[in-house]
Amino acid sequence: MRASDIPEDFDRVLYTDEQVASRVREVAAQIDADYAGREILMVGVLNGAVMTMADLCRAMKSHMSMDWMAVSSYGAGTKSSGVVRILKDLTKDIEGRDILIVEDIIDTGLTLSYLVQNLRSRNPNSIEIMAMFRKPEAVTCPLDVKYVGFDIPNEFVVGYGLDYADKYRNLTDVATLAPHVYNS
Ligand code: XMP
Ligand code: MG
């Protein structure tokens, strides 16, 4: 689904699918260079990171394997609750592995700070973060994020895996919502 298919639902498009794809290729090349000769365990954060993971890992030349976690920090709304719960844990041991967490978006940074702390206690060799989007003005938990797709304004965005009340994940562009969507 493109923003132009239902223009009335969106306020404005921040990035088109072409812009996202091109940035993903750049980040993939950077990761390949940094991890030359090492095998990466990419840990995707469900559900938002599905699109980023799918495109990023296919753009990479490095050997990689994939695992997934699901955490909850948001309900159906648009504000972070500050409470992080693990809804689905990794399937394998990560001791000694080089972990790259793949996340859709960093807002306050609370979710990822918790996740990094949690994974660090399992003794991996290294942990780095790739976030497709980051809202620098919203960050309250400073995080060392090695790879960022785009820094965006402090607004709620949907598309490319990001949802509002579980909708719009299949939007290929990244857009802000029209006010009537929140109010309906
Ligand atoms: P924190 O505040 O913990 O939040 O960094 C990260 C999680 O919150 C969700 N989130 C968003 N989801 N559009 C979304 O669809 C947004 O603009 C947005 N901001 C934060 C997201 O699940 C992320 O993992
Ligand atoms: Mg998420």
PDB file of C-alpha atoms and ligand atoms in Angstrom:
ATOM      1  CA  MET A   1       0.000   0.000   0.000  1.00  0.00           C
ATOM      2  CA  ARG A   2       1.280   3.455  -0.925  1.00  0.00           C
ATOM      3  CA  ALA A   3       0.353   6.706   0.787  1.00  0.00           C
ATOM      4  CA  SER A   4      -1.207   7.822  -2.490  1.00  0.00           C
ATOM      5  CA  ASP A   5      -3.653   4.882  -2.291  1.00  0.00           C
ATOM      6  CA  ILE A   6      -5.364   6.452   0.754  1.00  0.00           C
ATOM      7  CA  PRO A   7      -4.098  10.057   0.835  1.00  0.00           C
ATOM      8  CA  GLU A   8      -6.870  11.139   3.246  1.00  0.00           C
ATOM      9  CA  ASP A   9      -5.278   9.039   6.050  1.00  0.00           C
ATOM     10  CA  PHE A  10      -1.919  10.814   5.952  1.00  0.00           C
ATOM     11  CA  ASP A  11      -0.720  14.268   6.788  1.00  0.00           C
ATOM     12  CA  ARG A  12       2.581  14.043   4.928  1.00  0.00           C
ATOM     13  CA  VAL A  13       5.062  11.537   3.569  1.00  0.00           C
ATOM     14  CA  LEU A  14       8.464  11.758   5.270  1.00  0.00           C
ATOM     15  CA  TYR A  15      10.224   9.158   3.148  1.00  0.00           C
ATOM     16  CA  THR A  16       9.168   7.317   0.027  1.00  0.00           C
ATOM     17  CA  ASP A  17       9.881   3.629  -0.395  1.00  0.00           C
ATOM     18  CA  GLU A  18      12.723   4.485  -2.800  1.00  0.00           C
ATOM     19  CA  GLN A  19      14.383   6.723  -0.211  1.00  0.00           C
ATOM     20  CA  VAL A  20      14.039   4.034   2.455  1.00  0.00           C
ATOM     21  CA  ALA A  21      15.431   1.338   0.146  1.00  0.00           C
ATOM     22  CA  SER A  22      18.399   3.445  -0.803  1.00  0.00           C
ATOM     23  CA  ARG A  23      19.236   4.258   2.819  1.00  0.00           C
ATOM     24  CA  VAL A  24      18.903   0.576   3.773  1.00  0.00           C
ATOM     25  CA  ARG A  25      21.492  -0.317   1.114  1.00  0.00           C
ATOM     26  CA  GLU A  26      23.899   2.296   2.502  1.00  0.00           C
ATOM     27  CA  VAL A  27      23.541   0.988   6.050  1.00  0.00           C
ATOM     28  CA  ALA A  28      23.962  -2.612   4.850  1.00  0.00           C
ATOM     29  CA  ALA A  29      27.263  -1.679   3.191  1.00  0.00           C
ATOM     30  CA  GLN A  30      28.437  -0.017   6.402  1.00  0.00           C
ATOM     31  CA  ILE A  31      27.546  -3.122   8.434  1.00  0.00           C
ATOM     32  CA  ASP A  32      29.330  -5.389   5.931  1.00  0.00           C
ATOM     33  CA  ALA A  33      32.470  -3.276   6.225  1.00  0.00           C
ATOM     34  CA  ASP A  34      32.356  -3.231  10.041  1.00  0.00           C
ATOM     35  CA  TYR A  35      31.740  -6.960  10.453  1.00  0.00           C
ATOM     36  CA  ALA A  36      34.061  -8.237   7.717  1.00  0.00           C
ATOM     37  CA  GLY A  37      34.721 -11.944   8.274  1.00  0.00           C
ATOM     38  CA  ARG A  38      32.393 -12.241  11.293  1.00  0.00           C
ATOM     39  CA  GLU A  39      29.016 -13.896  11.481  1.00  0.00           C
ATOM     40  CA  ILE A  40      26.301 -11.622  12.793  1.00  0.00           C
ATOM     41  CA  LEU A  41      23.310 -12.724  14.826  1.00  0.00           C
ATOM     42  CA  MET A  42      20.631 -10.245  13.888  1.00  0.00           C
ATOM     43  CA  VAL A  43      17.960  -9.895  16.559  1.00  0.00           C
ATOM     44  CA  GLY A  44      14.804  -8.327  15.209  1.00  0.00           C
ATOM     45  CA  VAL A  45      12.295  -6.697  17.507  1.00  0.00           C
ATOM     46  CA  LEU A  46       8.792  -7.790  16.542  1.00  0.00           C
ATOM     47  CA  ASN A  47       6.615  -6.637  14.944  1.00  0.00           C
ATOM     48  CA  GLY A  48       7.884  -3.287  13.784  1.00  0.00           C
ATOM     49  CA  ALA A  49      11.337  -4.373  12.589  1.00  0.00           C
ATOM     50  CA  VAL A  50      10.077  -7.030  10.182  1.00  0.00           C
ATOM     51  CA  MET A  51      10.374  -4.880   7.044  1.00  0.00           C
ATOM     52  CA  THR A  52      13.737  -3.406   8.050  1.00  0.00           C
ATOM     53  CA  MET A  53      15.133  -6.854   8.852  1.00  0.00           C
ATOM     54  CA  ALA A  54      13.888  -8.352   5.590  1.00  0.00           C
ATOM     55  CA  ASP A  55      15.388  -5.606   3.448  1.00  0.00           C
ATOM     56  CA  LEU A  56      18.553  -4.995   5.462  1.00  0.00           C
ATOM     57  CA  CYS A  57      19.708  -8.611   5.678  1.00  0.00           C
ATOM     58  CA  ARG A  58      19.097  -9.153   1.967  1.00  0.00           C
ATOM     59  CA  ALA A  59      21.168  -6.083   1.142  1.00  0.00           C
ATOM     60  CA  MET A  60      24.066  -7.402   3.255  1.00  0.00           C
ATOM     61  CA  LYS A  61      26.844  -9.666   2.029  1.00  0.00           C
ATOM     62  CA  SER A  62      27.929 -10.804   5.514  1.00  0.00           C
ATOM     63  CA  HIS A  63      27.016 -14.198   6.891  1.00  0.00           C
ATOM     64  CA  MET A  64      24.182 -13.781   9.325  1.00  0.00           C
ATOM     65  CA  SER A  65      21.560 -15.653  11.231  1.00  0.00           C
ATOM     66  CA  MET A  66      18.310 -14.296  12.521  1.00  0.00           C
ATOM     67  CA  ASP A  67      16.331 -14.461  15.721  1.00  0.00           C
ATOM     68  CA  TRP A  68      13.423 -12.447  17.052  1.00  0.00           C
ATOM     69  CA  MET A  69      12.166 -10.965  20.272  1.00  0.00           C
ATOM     70  CA  ALA A  70       8.845  -9.394  21.052  1.00  0.00           C
ATOM     71  CA  VAL A  71       8.581  -6.770  23.759  1.00  0.00           C
ATOM     72  CA  SER A  72       5.781  -4.474  24.702  1.00  0.00           C
ATOM     73  CA  SER A  73       6.249  -0.851  25.596  1.00  0.00           C
ATOM     74  CA  TYR A  74       3.224   0.607  23.893  1.00  0.00           C
ATOM     75  CA  GLY A  75      -0.457  -0.317  23.948  1.00  0.00           C
ATOM     76  CA  ALA A  76      -2.621   0.784  21.072  1.00  0.00           C
ATOM     77  CA  GLY A  77      -1.757   4.440  21.636  1.00  0.00           C
ATOM     78  CA  THR A  78       1.103   6.702  20.694  1.00  0.00           C
ATOM     79  CA  LYS A  79       2.819   7.315  24.065  1.00  0.00           C
ATOM     80  CA  SER A  80       5.527   5.163  25.650  1.00  0.00           C
ATOM     81  CA  SER A  81       4.362   3.565  28.901  1.00  0.00           C
ATOM     82  CA  GLY A  82       7.912   3.072  30.188  1.00  0.00           C
ATOM     83  CA  VAL A  83       7.046  -0.514  31.042  1.00  0.00           C
ATOM     84  CA  VAL A  84       8.880  -3.153  29.022  1.00  0.00           C
ATOM     85  CA  ARG A  85       7.758  -6.763  29.024  1.00  0.00           C
ATOM     86  CA  ILE A  86       9.275  -9.667  27.087  1.00  0.00           C
ATOM     87  CA  LEU A  87       6.437 -11.300  25.177  1.00  0.00           C
ATOM     88  CA  LYS A  88       8.671 -13.603  23.131  1.00  0.00           C
ATOM     89  CA  ASP A  89      12.273 -14.434  23.920  1.00  0.00           C
ATOM     90  CA  LEU A  90      15.138 -15.536  21.669  1.00  0.00           C
ATOM     91  CA  THR A  91      15.143 -19.182  20.643  1.00  0.00           C
ATOM     92  CA  LYS A  92      18.907 -19.704  21.036  1.00  0.00           C
ATOM     93  CA  ASP A  93      21.762 -19.007  23.397  1.00  0.00           C
ATOM     94  CA  ILE A  94      23.719 -15.864  22.433  1.00  0.00           C
ATOM     95  CA  GLU A  95      26.844 -16.391  24.526  1.00  0.00           C
ATOM     96  CA  GLY A  96      29.935 -15.341  22.551  1.00  0.00           C
ATOM     97  CA  ARG A  97      27.889 -14.139  19.570  1.00  0.00           C
ATOM     98  CA  ASP A  98      28.074 -10.792  17.775  1.00  0.00           C
ATOM     99  CA  ILE A  99      24.585  -9.365  18.166  1.00  0.00           C
ATOM    100  CA  LEU A 100      23.031  -6.699  16.007  1.00  0.00           C
ATOM    101  CA  ILE A 101      19.655  -5.608  17.339  1.00  0.00           C
ATOM    102  CA  VAL A 102      17.371  -4.482  14.517  1.00  0.00           C
ATOM    103  CA  GLU A 103      14.665  -2.071  15.660  1.00  0.00           C
ATOM    104  CA  ASP A 104      12.084  -0.055  13.762  1.00  0.00           C
ATOM    105  CA  ILE A 105      12.255   3.176  15.718  1.00  0.00           C
ATOM    106  CA  ILE A 106      13.810   4.731  18.788  1.00  0.00           C
ATOM    107  CA  ASP A 107      11.543   7.161  20.558  1.00  0.00           C
ATOM    108  CA  THR A 108      12.459   7.613  24.242  1.00  0.00           C
ATOM    109  CA  GLY A 109      15.042   4.821  24.017  1.00  0.00           C
ATOM    110  CA  LEU A 110      13.465   3.013  26.977  1.00  0.00           C
ATOM    111  CA  THR A 111      12.683  -0.187  25.091  1.00  0.00           C
ATOM    112  CA  LEU A 112      16.163  -0.597  23.695  1.00  0.00           C
ATOM    113  CA  SER A 113      17.974   0.324  26.918  1.00  0.00           C
ATOM    114  CA  TYR A 114      16.065  -2.433  28.592  1.00  0.00           C
ATOM    115  CA  LEU A 115      16.739  -4.864  25.772  1.00  0.00           C
ATOM    116  CA  VAL A 116      20.474  -4.128  25.619  1.00  0.00           C
ATOM    117  CA  GLN A 117      20.793  -4.590  29.371  1.00  0.00           C
ATOM    118  CA  ASN A 118      18.866  -7.832  29.192  1.00  0.00           C
ATOM    119  CA  LEU A 119      20.920  -9.253  26.302  1.00  0.00           C
ATOM    120  CA  ARG A 120      24.217  -8.093  27.810  1.00  0.00           C
ATOM    121  CA  SER A 121      23.553 -10.277  30.856  1.00  0.00           C
ATOM    122  CA  ARG A 122      23.651 -13.315  28.531  1.00  0.00           C
ATOM    123  CA  ASN A 123      27.346 -12.701  27.715  1.00  0.00           C
ATOM    124  CA  PRO A 124      27.417 -12.123  23.961  1.00  0.00           C
ATOM    125  CA  ASN A 125      30.743 -11.095  22.410  1.00  0.00           C
ATOM    126  CA  SER A 126      29.297  -7.758  21.268  1.00  0.00           C
ATOM    127  CA  ILE A 127      25.989  -5.913  20.940  1.00  0.00           C
ATOM    128  CA  GLU A 128      25.256  -3.138  18.463  1.00  0.00           C
ATOM    129  CA  ILE A 129      22.003  -1.469  17.443  1.00  0.00           C
ATOM    130  CA  MET A 130      20.531  -0.696  14.054  1.00  0.00           C
ATOM    131  CA  ALA A 131      17.400   1.478  14.183  1.00  0.00           C
ATOM    132  CA  MET A 132      15.629   2.431  10.979  1.00  0.00           C
ATOM    133  CA  PHE A 133      14.296   5.638  12.543  1.00  0.00           C
ATOM    134  CA  ARG A 134      15.184   7.698  15.588  1.00  0.00           C
ATOM    135  CA  LYS A 135      13.550  10.743  17.156  1.00  0.00           C
ATOM    136  CA  PRO A 136      16.491  12.631  18.703  1.00  0.00           C
ATOM    137  CA  GLU A 137      14.202  15.133  20.456  1.00  0.00           C
ATOM    138  CA  ALA A 138      12.320  12.366  22.281  1.00  0.00           C
ATOM    139  CA  VAL A 139      15.279  10.396  23.626  1.00  0.00           C
ATOM    140  CA  THR A 140      15.348  10.273  27.432  1.00  0.00           C
ATOM    141  CA  CYS A 141      17.544   7.155  27.722  1.00  0.00           C
ATOM    142  CA  PRO A 142      20.780   7.926  25.874  1.00  0.00           C
ATOM    143  CA  LEU A 143      21.881   4.917  23.854  1.00  0.00           C
ATOM    144  CA  ASP A 144      24.904   4.072  21.800  1.00  0.00           C
ATOM    145  CA  VAL A 145      23.256   3.443  18.430  1.00  0.00           C
ATOM    146  CA  LYS A 146      25.762   2.441  15.792  1.00  0.00           C
ATOM    147  CA  TYR A 147      23.463   2.443  12.755  1.00  0.00           C
ATOM    148  CA  VAL A 148      20.535   4.786  12.151  1.00  0.00           C
ATOM    149  CA  GLY A 149      18.468   4.921   8.987  1.00  0.00           C
ATOM    150  CA  PHE A 150      16.978   8.371   9.484  1.00  0.00           C
ATOM    151  CA  ASP A 151      16.699  10.864  12.318  1.00  0.00           C
ATOM    152  CA  ILE A 152      13.140  12.198  12.210  1.00  0.00           C
ATOM    153  CA  PRO A 153      11.119  14.929  13.953  1.00  0.00           C
ATOM    154  CA  ASN A 154       9.281  14.106  17.166  1.00  0.00           C
ATOM    155  CA  GLU A 155       6.052  13.048  15.491  1.00  0.00           C
ATOM    156  CA  PHE A 156       4.214   9.751  15.328  1.00  0.00           C
ATOM    157  CA  VAL A 157       4.957   7.987  12.060  1.00  0.00           C
ATOM    158  CA  VAL A 158       3.585   4.890  10.356  1.00  0.00           C
ATOM    159  CA  GLY A 159       4.597   2.647   7.485  1.00  0.00           C
ATOM    160  CA  TYR A 160       7.479   0.326   6.678  1.00  0.00           C
ATOM    161  CA  GLY A 161       6.545  -1.871   9.639  1.00  0.00           C
ATOM    162  CA  LEU A 162       5.438   0.951  11.927  1.00  0.00           C
ATOM    163  CA  ASP A 163       1.810   0.861  12.974  1.00  0.00           C
ATOM    164  CA  TYR A 164      -0.968   2.817  14.534  1.00  0.00           C
ATOM    165  CA  ALA A 165      -3.244   0.388  16.437  1.00  0.00           C
ATOM    166  CA  ASP A 166      -1.675  -2.368  14.308  1.00  0.00           C
ATOM    167  CA  LYS A 167      -2.600  -0.703  11.014  1.00  0.00           C
ATOM    168  CA  TYR A 168      -0.438   0.799   8.256  1.00  0.00           C
ATOM    169  CA  ARG A 169       2.509  -1.602   8.729  1.00  0.00           C
ATOM    170  CA  ASN A 170       2.182  -2.485   5.042  1.00  0.00           C
ATOM    171  CA  LEU A 171       2.457   1.118   3.915  1.00  0.00           C
ATOM    172  CA  THR A 172       5.595   1.224   1.756  1.00  0.00           C
ATOM    173  CA  ASP A 173       6.238   4.928   2.488  1.00  0.00           C
ATOM    174  CA  VAL A 174       6.798   6.423   5.924  1.00  0.00           C
ATOM    175  CA  ALA A 175       4.195   9.048   6.761  1.00  0.00           C
ATOM    176  CA  THR A 176       2.560  11.021   9.551  1.00  0.00           C
ATOM    177  CA  LEU A 177      -1.120  10.394  10.182  1.00  0.00           C
ATOM    178  CA  ALA A 178      -3.940  12.816   9.518  1.00  0.00           C
ATOM    179  CA  PRO A 179      -5.596  13.973  12.778  1.00  0.00           C
ATOM    180  CA  HIS A 180      -8.939  12.343  11.936  1.00  0.00           C
ATOM    181  CA  VAL A 181      -7.272   8.904  12.187  1.00  0.00           C
ATOM    182  CA  TYR A 182      -6.368   9.481  15.869  1.00  0.00           C
ATOM    183  CA  ASN A 183      -9.770  10.921  16.634  1.00  0.00           C
ATOM    184  CA  SER A 184     -11.919   8.264  14.989  1.00  0.00           C
TER     185      SER A 184
HETATM  186  P1  XMP B   1      10.792   3.859  23.044  1.00  0.00           P
HETATM  187  O1  XMP B   1      10.116   5.086  23.572  1.00  0.00           O
HETATM  188  O2  XMP B   1      10.905   2.793  24.066  1.00  0.00           O
HETATM  189  O3  XMP B   1       9.784   3.353  21.964  1.00  0.00           O
HETATM  190  O4  XMP B   1      12.106   4.190  22.367  1.00  0.00           O
HETATM  191  C1  XMP B   1      10.146   2.460  21.004  1.00  0.00           C
HETATM  192  C2  XMP B   1       8.942   1.718  20.502  1.00  0.00           C
HETATM  193  O5  XMP B   1       7.784   2.547  20.457  1.00  0.00           O
HETATM  194  C3  XMP B   1       7.088   2.420  19.256  1.00  0.00           C
HETATM  195  N1  XMP B   1       7.069   3.736  18.579  1.00  0.00           N
HETATM  196  C4  XMP B   1       6.431   4.029  17.460  1.00  0.00           C
HETATM  197  N2  XMP B   1       5.669   3.264  16.674  1.00  0.00           N
HETATM  198  N3  XMP B   1       5.338   5.112  15.230  1.00  0.00           N
HETATM  199  C5  XMP B   1       5.118   3.818  15.557  1.00  0.00           C
HETATM  200  O6  XMP B   1       4.412   3.153  14.812  1.00  0.00           O
HETATM  201  C6  XMP B   1       6.089   5.939  15.970  1.00  0.00           C
HETATM  202  O7  XMP B   1       6.257   7.113  15.628  1.00  0.00           O
HETATM  203  C7  XMP B   1       6.675   5.369  17.158  1.00  0.00           C
HETATM  204  N4  XMP B   1       7.467   5.859  18.110  1.00  0.00           N
HETATM  205  C8  XMP B   1       7.699   4.842  18.969  1.00  0.00           C
HETATM  206  C9  XMP B   1       7.823   1.372  18.473  1.00  0.00           C
HETATM  207  O8  XMP B   1       7.164   0.145  18.645  1.00  0.00           O
HETATM  208  C10 XMP B   1       9.183   1.287  19.088  1.00  0.00           C
HETATM  209  O9  XMP B   1       9.714  -0.014  19.068  1.00  0.00           O
HETATM  210 MG    MG B   2       9.066  -1.716  17.995  1.00  0.00          MG
END
